[in-house]
Backbone as a ProteinNet text record, in pm:
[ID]
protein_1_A
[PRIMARY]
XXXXXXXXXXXXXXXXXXXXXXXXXXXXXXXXXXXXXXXXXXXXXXXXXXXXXXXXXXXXXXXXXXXXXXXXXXXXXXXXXXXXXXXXXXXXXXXXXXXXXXXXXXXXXXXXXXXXXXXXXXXXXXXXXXXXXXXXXXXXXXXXXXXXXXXXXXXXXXXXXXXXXXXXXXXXXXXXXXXXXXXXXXXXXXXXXXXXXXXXXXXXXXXXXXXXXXX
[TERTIARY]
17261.5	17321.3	17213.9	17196.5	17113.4	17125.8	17106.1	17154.9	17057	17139.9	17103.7	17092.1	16965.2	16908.3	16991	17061.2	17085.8	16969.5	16936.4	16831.5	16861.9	16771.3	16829	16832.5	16926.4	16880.1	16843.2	16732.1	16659.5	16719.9	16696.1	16747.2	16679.3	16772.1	16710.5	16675.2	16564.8	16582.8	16671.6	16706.8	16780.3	16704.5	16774.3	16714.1	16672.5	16548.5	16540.7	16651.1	16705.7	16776.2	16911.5	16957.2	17022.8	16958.7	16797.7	16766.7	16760.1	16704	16717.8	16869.5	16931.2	17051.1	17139.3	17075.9	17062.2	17066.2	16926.1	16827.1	16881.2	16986.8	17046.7	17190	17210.1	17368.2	17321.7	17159.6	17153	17109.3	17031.6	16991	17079.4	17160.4	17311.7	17243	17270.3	17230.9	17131.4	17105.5	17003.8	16877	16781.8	16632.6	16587.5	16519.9	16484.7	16325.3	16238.1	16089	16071.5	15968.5	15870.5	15869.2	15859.8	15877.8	16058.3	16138.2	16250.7	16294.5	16231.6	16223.5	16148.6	16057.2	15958.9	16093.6	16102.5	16219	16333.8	16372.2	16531.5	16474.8	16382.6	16344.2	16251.7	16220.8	16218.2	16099.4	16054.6	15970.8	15878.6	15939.1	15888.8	15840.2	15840.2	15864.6	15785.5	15623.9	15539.5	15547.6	15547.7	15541.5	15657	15768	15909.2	15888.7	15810.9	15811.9	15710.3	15606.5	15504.2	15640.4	15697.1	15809.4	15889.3	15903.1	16024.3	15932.2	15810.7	15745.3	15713.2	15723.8	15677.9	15783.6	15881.2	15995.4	16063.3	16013.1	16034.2	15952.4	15828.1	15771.1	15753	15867	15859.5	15904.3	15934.4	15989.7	15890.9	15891.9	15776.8	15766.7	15858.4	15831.1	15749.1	15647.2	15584.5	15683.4	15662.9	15716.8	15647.7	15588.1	15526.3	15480.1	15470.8	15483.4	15498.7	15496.6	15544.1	15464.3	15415.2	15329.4	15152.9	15118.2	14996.5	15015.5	15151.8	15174.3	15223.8	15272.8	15299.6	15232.7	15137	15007.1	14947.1	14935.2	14816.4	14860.2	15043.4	15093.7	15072.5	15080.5	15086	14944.5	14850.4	14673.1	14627	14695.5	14648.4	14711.8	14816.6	14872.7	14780	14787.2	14722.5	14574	14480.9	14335.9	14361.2	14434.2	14454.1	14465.2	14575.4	14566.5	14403.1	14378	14246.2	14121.9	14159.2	14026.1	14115.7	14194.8	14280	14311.9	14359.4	14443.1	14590.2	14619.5	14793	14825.5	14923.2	14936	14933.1	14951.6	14946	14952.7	15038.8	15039.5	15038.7	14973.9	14916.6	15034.4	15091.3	15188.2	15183.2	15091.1	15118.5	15189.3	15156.9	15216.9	15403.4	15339	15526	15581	15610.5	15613.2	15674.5	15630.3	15641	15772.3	15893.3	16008.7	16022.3	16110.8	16202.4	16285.2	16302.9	16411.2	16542.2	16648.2	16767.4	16826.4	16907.1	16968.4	16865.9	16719.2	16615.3	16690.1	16700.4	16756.1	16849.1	16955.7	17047.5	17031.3	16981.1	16922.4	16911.5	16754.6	16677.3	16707.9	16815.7	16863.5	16988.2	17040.8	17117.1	17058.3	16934.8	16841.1	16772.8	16714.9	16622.6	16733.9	16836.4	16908.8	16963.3	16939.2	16968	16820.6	16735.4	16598.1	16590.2	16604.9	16572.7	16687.1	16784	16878	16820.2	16785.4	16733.5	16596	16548	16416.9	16479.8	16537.9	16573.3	16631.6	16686	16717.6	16619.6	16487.4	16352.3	16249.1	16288.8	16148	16227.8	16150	16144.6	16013.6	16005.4	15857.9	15811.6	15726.6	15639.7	15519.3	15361.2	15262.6	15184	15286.5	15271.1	15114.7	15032.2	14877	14823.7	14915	14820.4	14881	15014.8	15056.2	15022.1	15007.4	14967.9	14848	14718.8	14595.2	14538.2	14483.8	14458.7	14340.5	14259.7	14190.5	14249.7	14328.2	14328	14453.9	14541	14645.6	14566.9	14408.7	14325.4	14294.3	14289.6	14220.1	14337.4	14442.4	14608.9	14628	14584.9	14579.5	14496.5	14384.8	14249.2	14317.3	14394.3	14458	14541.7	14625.2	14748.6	14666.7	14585.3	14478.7	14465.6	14422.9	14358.6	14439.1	14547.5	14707.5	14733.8	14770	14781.4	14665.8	14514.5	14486.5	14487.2	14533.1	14608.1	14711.6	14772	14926.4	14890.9	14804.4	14731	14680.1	14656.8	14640.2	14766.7	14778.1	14885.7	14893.4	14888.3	14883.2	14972.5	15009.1	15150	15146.6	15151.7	15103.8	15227.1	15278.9	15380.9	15298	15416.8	15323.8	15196.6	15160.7	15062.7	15057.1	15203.3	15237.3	15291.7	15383.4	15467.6	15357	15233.9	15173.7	15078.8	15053.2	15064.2	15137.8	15246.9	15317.4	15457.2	15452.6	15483.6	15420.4	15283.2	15178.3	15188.3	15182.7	15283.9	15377.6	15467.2	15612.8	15635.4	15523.3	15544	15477.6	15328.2	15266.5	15354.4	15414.4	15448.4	15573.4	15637.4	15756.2	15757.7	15638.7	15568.4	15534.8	15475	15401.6	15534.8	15637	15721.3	15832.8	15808.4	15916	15846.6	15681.4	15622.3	15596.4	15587.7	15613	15482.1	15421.8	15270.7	15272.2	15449.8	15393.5	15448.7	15487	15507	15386.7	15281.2	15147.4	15110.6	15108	14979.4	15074.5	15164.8	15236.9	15197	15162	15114.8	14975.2	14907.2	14731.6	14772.3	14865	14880.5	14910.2	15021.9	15078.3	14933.1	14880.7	14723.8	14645	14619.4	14494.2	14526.9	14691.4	14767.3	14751.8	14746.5	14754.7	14565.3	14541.6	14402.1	14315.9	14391.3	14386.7	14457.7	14574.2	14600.9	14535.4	14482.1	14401.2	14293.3	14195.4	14080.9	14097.8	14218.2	14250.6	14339.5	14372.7	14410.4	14252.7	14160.9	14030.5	13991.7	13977.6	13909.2	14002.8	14118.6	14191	14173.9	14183.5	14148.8	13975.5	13878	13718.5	13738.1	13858.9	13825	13909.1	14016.2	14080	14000	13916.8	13822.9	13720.1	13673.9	13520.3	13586.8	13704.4	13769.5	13765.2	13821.8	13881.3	13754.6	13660.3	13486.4	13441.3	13441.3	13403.4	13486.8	13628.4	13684.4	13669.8	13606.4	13567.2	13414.1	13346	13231.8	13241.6	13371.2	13363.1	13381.8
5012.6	4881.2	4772.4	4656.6	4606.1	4423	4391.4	4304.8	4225.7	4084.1	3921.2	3846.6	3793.9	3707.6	3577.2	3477.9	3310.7	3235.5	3171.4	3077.1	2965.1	2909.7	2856.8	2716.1	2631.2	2523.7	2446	2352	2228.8	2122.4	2127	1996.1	1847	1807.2	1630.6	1567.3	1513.1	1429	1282.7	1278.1	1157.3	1038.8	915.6	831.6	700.1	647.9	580.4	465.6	417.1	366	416.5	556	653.2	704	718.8	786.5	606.3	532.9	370.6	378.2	388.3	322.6	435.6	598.7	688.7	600.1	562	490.7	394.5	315.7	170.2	224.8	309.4	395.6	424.1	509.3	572.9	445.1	357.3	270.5	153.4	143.7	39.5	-99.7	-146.8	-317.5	-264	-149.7	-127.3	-153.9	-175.3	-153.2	-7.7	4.4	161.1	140.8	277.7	292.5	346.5	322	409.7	519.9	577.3	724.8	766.4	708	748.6	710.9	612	601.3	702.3	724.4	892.1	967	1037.2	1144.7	1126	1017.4	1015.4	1032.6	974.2	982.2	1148.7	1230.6	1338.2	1387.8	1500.6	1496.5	1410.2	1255.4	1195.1	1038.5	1082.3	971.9	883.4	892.2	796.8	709.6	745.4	668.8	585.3	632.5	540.5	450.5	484.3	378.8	252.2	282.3	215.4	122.9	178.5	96.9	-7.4	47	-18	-138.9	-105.6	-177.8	-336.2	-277.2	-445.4	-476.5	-425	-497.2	-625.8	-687.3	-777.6	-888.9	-872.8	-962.7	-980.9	-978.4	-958.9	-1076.7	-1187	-1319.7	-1406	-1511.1	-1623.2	-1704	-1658.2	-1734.3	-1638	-1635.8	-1624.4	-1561.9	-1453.4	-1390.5	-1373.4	-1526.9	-1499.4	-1421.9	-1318.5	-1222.2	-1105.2	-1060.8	-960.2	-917.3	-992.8	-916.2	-861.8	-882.5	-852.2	-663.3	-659.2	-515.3	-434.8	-492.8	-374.8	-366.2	-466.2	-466.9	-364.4	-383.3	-257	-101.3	-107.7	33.6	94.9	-12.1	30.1	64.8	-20.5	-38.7	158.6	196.3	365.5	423.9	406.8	524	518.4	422.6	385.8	475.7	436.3	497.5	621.7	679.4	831.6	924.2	846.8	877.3	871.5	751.6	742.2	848.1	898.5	980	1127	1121.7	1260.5	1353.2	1265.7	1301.1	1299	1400.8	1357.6	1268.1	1178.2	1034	1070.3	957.9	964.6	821.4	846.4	696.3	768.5	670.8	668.3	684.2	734.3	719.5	572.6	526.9	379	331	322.4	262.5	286.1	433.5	489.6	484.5	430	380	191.2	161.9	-32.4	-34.2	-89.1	-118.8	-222.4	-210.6	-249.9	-352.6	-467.5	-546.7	-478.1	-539.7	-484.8	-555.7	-484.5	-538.9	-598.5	-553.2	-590.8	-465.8	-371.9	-298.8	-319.8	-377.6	-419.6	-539.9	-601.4	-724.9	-739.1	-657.2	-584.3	-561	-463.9	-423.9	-471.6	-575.7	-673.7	-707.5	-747.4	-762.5	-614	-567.1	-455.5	-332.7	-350.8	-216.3	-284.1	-378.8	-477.1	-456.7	-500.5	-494.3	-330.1	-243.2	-97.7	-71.4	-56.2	-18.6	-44.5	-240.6	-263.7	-194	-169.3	-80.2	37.3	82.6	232.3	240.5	160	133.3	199.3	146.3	175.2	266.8	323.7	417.5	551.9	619.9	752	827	972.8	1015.1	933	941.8	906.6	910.6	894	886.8	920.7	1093.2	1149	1189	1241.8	1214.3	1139.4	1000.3	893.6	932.3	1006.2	1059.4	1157.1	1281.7	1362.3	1411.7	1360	1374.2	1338.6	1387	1375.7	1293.1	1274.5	1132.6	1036.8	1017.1	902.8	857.3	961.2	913.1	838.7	882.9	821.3	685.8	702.8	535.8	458.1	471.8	417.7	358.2	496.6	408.7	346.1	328.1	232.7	98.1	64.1	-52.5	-134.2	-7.6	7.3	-44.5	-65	-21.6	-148	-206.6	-397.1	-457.4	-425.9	-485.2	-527.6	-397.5	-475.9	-455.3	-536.2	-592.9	-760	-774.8	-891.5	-947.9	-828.4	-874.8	-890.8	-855.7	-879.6	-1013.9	-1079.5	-1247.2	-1308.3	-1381.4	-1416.2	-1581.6	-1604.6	-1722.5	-1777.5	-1929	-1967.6	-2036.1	-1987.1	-2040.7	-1961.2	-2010.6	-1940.7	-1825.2	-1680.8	-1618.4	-1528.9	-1542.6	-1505.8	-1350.9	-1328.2	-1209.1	-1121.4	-1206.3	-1120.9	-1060.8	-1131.7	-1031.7	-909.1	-913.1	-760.8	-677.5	-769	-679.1	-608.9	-662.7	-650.1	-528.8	-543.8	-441.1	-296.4	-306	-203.9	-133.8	-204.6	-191.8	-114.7	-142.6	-91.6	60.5	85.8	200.5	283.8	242.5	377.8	416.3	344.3	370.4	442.2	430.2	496	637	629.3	721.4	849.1	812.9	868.6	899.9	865.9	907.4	976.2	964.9	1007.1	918.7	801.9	675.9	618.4	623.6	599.2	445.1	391.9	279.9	199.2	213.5	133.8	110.7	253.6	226.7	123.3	109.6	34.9	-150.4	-150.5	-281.6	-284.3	-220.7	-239.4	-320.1	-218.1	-328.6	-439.9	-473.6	-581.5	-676.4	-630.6	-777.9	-769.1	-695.4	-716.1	-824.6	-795	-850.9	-1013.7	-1030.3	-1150.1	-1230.2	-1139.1	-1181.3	-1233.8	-1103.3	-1188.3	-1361	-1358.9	-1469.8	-1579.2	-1557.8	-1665.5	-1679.7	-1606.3	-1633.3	-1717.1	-1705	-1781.2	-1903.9	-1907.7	-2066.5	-2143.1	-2050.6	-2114.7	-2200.9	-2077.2	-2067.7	-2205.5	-2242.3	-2336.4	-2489.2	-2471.9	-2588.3	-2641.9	-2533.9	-2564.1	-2670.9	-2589.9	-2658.6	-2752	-2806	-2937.6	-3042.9	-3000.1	-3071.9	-3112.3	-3027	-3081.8	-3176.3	-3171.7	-3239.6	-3375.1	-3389	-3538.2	-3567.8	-3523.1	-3569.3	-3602.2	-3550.7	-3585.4	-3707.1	-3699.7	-3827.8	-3940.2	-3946.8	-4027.9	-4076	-3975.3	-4002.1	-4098.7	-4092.1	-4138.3	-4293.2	-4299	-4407.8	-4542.6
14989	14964.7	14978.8	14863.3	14866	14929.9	15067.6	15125.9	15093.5	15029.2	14971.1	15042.2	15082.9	15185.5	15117	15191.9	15123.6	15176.6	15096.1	15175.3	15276.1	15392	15479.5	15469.8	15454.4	15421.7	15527.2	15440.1	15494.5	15518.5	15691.8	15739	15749.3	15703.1	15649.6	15785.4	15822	15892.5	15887.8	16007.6	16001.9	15974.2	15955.1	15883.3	16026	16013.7	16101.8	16189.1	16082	16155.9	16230.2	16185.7	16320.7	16424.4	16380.6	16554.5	16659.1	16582.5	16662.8	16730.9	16633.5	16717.9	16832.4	16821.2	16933	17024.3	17035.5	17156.3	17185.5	17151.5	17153.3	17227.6	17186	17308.8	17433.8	17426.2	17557.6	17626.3	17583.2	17654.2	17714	17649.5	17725.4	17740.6	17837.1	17895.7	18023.9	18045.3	18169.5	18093.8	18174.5	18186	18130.9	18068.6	18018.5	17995.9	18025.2	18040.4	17889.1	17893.7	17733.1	17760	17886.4	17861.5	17827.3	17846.1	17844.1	17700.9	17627.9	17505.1	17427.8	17431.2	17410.7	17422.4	17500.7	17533.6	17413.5	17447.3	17303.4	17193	17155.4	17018.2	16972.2	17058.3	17017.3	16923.3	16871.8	16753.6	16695.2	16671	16590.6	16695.1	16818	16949	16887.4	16875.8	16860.6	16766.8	16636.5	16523.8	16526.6	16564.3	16593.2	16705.9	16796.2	16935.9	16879.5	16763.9	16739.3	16628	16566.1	16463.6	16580.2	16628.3	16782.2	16822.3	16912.3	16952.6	16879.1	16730.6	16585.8	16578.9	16568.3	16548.8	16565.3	16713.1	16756.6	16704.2	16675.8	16602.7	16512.2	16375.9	16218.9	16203.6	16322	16244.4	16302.6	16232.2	16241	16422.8	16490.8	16634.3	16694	16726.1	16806.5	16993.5	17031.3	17195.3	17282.3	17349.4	17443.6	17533.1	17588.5	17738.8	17686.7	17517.1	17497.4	17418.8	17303.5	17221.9	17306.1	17422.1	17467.1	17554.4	17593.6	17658.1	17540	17403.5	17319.2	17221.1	17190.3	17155.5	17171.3	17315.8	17384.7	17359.4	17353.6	17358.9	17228.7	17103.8	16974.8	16961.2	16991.2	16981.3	17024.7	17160	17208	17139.4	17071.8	16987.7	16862.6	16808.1	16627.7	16660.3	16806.5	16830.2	16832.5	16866.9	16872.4	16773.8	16678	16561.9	16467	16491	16378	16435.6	16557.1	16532.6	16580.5	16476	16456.4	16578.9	16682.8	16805.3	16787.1	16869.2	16904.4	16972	16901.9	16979.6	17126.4	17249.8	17413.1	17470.5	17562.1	17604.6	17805.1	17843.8	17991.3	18086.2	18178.5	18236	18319.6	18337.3	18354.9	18261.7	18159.4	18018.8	18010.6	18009.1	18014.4	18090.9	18229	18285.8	18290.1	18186.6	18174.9	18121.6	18192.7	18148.4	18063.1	17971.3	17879	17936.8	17910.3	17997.4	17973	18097.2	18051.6	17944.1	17868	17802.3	17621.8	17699.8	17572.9	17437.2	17462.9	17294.5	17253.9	17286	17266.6	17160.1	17265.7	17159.8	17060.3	17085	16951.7	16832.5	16862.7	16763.5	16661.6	16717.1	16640	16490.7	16531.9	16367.7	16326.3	16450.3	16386	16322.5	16298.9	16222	16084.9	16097.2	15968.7	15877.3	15930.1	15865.5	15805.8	15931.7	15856.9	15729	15780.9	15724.7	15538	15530.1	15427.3	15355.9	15453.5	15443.1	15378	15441.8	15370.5	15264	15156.5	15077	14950.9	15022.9	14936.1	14962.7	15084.9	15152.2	15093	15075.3	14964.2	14971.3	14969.3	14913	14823.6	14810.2	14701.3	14706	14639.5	14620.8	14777.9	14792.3	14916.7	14950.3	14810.5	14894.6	14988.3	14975.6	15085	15196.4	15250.1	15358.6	15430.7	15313.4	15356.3	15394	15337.4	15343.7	15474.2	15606.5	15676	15700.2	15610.3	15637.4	15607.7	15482.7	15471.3	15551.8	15628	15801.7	15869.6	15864.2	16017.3	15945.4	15856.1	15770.8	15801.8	15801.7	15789.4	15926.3	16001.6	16170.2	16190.7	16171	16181.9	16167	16065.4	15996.8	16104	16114.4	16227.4	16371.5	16383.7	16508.5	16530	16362.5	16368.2	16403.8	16332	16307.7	16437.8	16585.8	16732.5	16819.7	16760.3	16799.7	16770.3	16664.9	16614.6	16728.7	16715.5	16858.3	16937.8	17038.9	17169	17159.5	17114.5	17071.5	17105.9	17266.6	17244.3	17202.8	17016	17037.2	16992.7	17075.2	16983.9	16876.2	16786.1	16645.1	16538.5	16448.7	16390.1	16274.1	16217	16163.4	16196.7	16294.7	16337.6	16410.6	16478	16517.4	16397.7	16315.7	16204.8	16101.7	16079.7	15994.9	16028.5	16131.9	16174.8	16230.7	16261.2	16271.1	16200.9	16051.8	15939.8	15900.2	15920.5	15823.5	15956.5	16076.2	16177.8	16091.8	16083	16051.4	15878	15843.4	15709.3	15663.2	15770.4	15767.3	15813.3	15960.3	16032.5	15949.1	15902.7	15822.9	15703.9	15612.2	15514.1	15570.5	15702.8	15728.6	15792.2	15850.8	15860.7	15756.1	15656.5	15529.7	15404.9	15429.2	15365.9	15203	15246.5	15171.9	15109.3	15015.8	15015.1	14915.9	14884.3	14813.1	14925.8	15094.7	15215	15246.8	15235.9	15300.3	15209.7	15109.4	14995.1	15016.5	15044.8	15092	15227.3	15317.4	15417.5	15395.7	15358.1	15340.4	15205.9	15168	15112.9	15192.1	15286.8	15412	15486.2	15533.7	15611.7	15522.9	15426.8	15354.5	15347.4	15327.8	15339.7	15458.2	15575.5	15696.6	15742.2	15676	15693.5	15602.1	15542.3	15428.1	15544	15559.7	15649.5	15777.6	15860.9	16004.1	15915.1	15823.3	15776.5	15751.9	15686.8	15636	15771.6	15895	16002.8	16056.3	16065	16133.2	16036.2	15936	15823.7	15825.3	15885	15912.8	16052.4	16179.4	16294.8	16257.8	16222	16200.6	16173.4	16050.8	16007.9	16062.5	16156.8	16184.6	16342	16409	16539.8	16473.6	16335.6	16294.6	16289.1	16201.8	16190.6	16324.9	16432.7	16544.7	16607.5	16609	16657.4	16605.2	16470.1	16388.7	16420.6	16420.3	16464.2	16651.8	16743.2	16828.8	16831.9	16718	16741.6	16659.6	16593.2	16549.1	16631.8
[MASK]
+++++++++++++++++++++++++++++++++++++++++++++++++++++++++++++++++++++++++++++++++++++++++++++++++++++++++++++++++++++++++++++++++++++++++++++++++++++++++++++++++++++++++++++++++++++++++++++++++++++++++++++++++++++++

């Protein structure tokens, strides 16, 4: 008797914005650590904690007290990656609580934003995903991006475009998305266009203020 293997089917990953809002049940109105965020999110912890982490800064106000510690958290994951490590974060790090009641928050907008995101993230022009250099080139980007955030300055814009260009790799990079990546170094290149012409307005707006001092 000749017994017919069925094939097993392939399970879909869930879509980002269901494992987020996992993390938004377990986490309630308490205080919750990065490592306990690691833990829920499972498999795919890092690249989602690095999505989690930008989230908050995709709108033009500027978050004082916040973008310099998740800066730093996104900054060791992105380095790890670019020189083709498995992400790692310090148990100090994992360790740094979450305010209470901070995912909650959070996620009022951030499941709105993905949700819209997902609308459009799809395989696609999966070489730039899959190719293992050009992942480390992706985090290098990812790398500039929060050291951008670690700047805590209050200036509008200034957080959202890197952390836009965050928000758009790891999301690419987790759906296997290669026209998120190539919009990614588009919001970068944008973002860098605007720091210059900040940098070129600040110069001229101290030289007047000099000249007008010497007048």
């Amino acid at each position: 008797m000749k017994i017919r293997l069925l094939p097993v089917p392939l399970v879909k990953p869930r879509k980002l914005s269901e494992e987020l809002a996992e993390l938004r049940l377990s986490a309630g109105e308490r205080a919750i650590t990065l490592r306990e965020v690691i833990y829920t999110l499972g498999g795919r912890a890092y690249l989602l904690l690095v999505l989690l982490l930008a989230l908050p800064f995709i709108t033009p106000i500027p978050l004082p007290g916040l973008s310099t510690p998740f800066g730093l958290a996104i900054m060791l994951i992105a380095l790890r990656l670019s020189l083709g490590q498995r992400p790692w974060l310090s148990m100090k790090l994992q360790r740094k609580e979450l305010p209470a009641g901070f995912i909650s928050r959070l996620f009022g907008v951030a499941e709105k934003v993905l949700r819209f995101l997902e609308k459009f993230l799809r395989p696609r022009l999966t070489f730039l995903t899959d190719t293992p250099l050009l992942v480390q080139m992706h985090a290098v980007l990812m790398l500039l991006a929060a050291l951008a955030l670690l700047l805590p300055l209050p200036i509008p814009f200034t957080n959202s475009f890197p952390a836009w260009t965050i928000l758009l790799l790891a999301a690419g990079l987790l759906e296997r998305d290669g026209g998120f990546i190539l919009t990614g170094y588009v919001v970068f290149a944008a973002g860098v266009l605007y720091f210059v012409f900040l940098g070129e307005a600040t110069a001229a707006l101290v030289h007047e203020l000099m000249r007008w001092l010497r007048s």
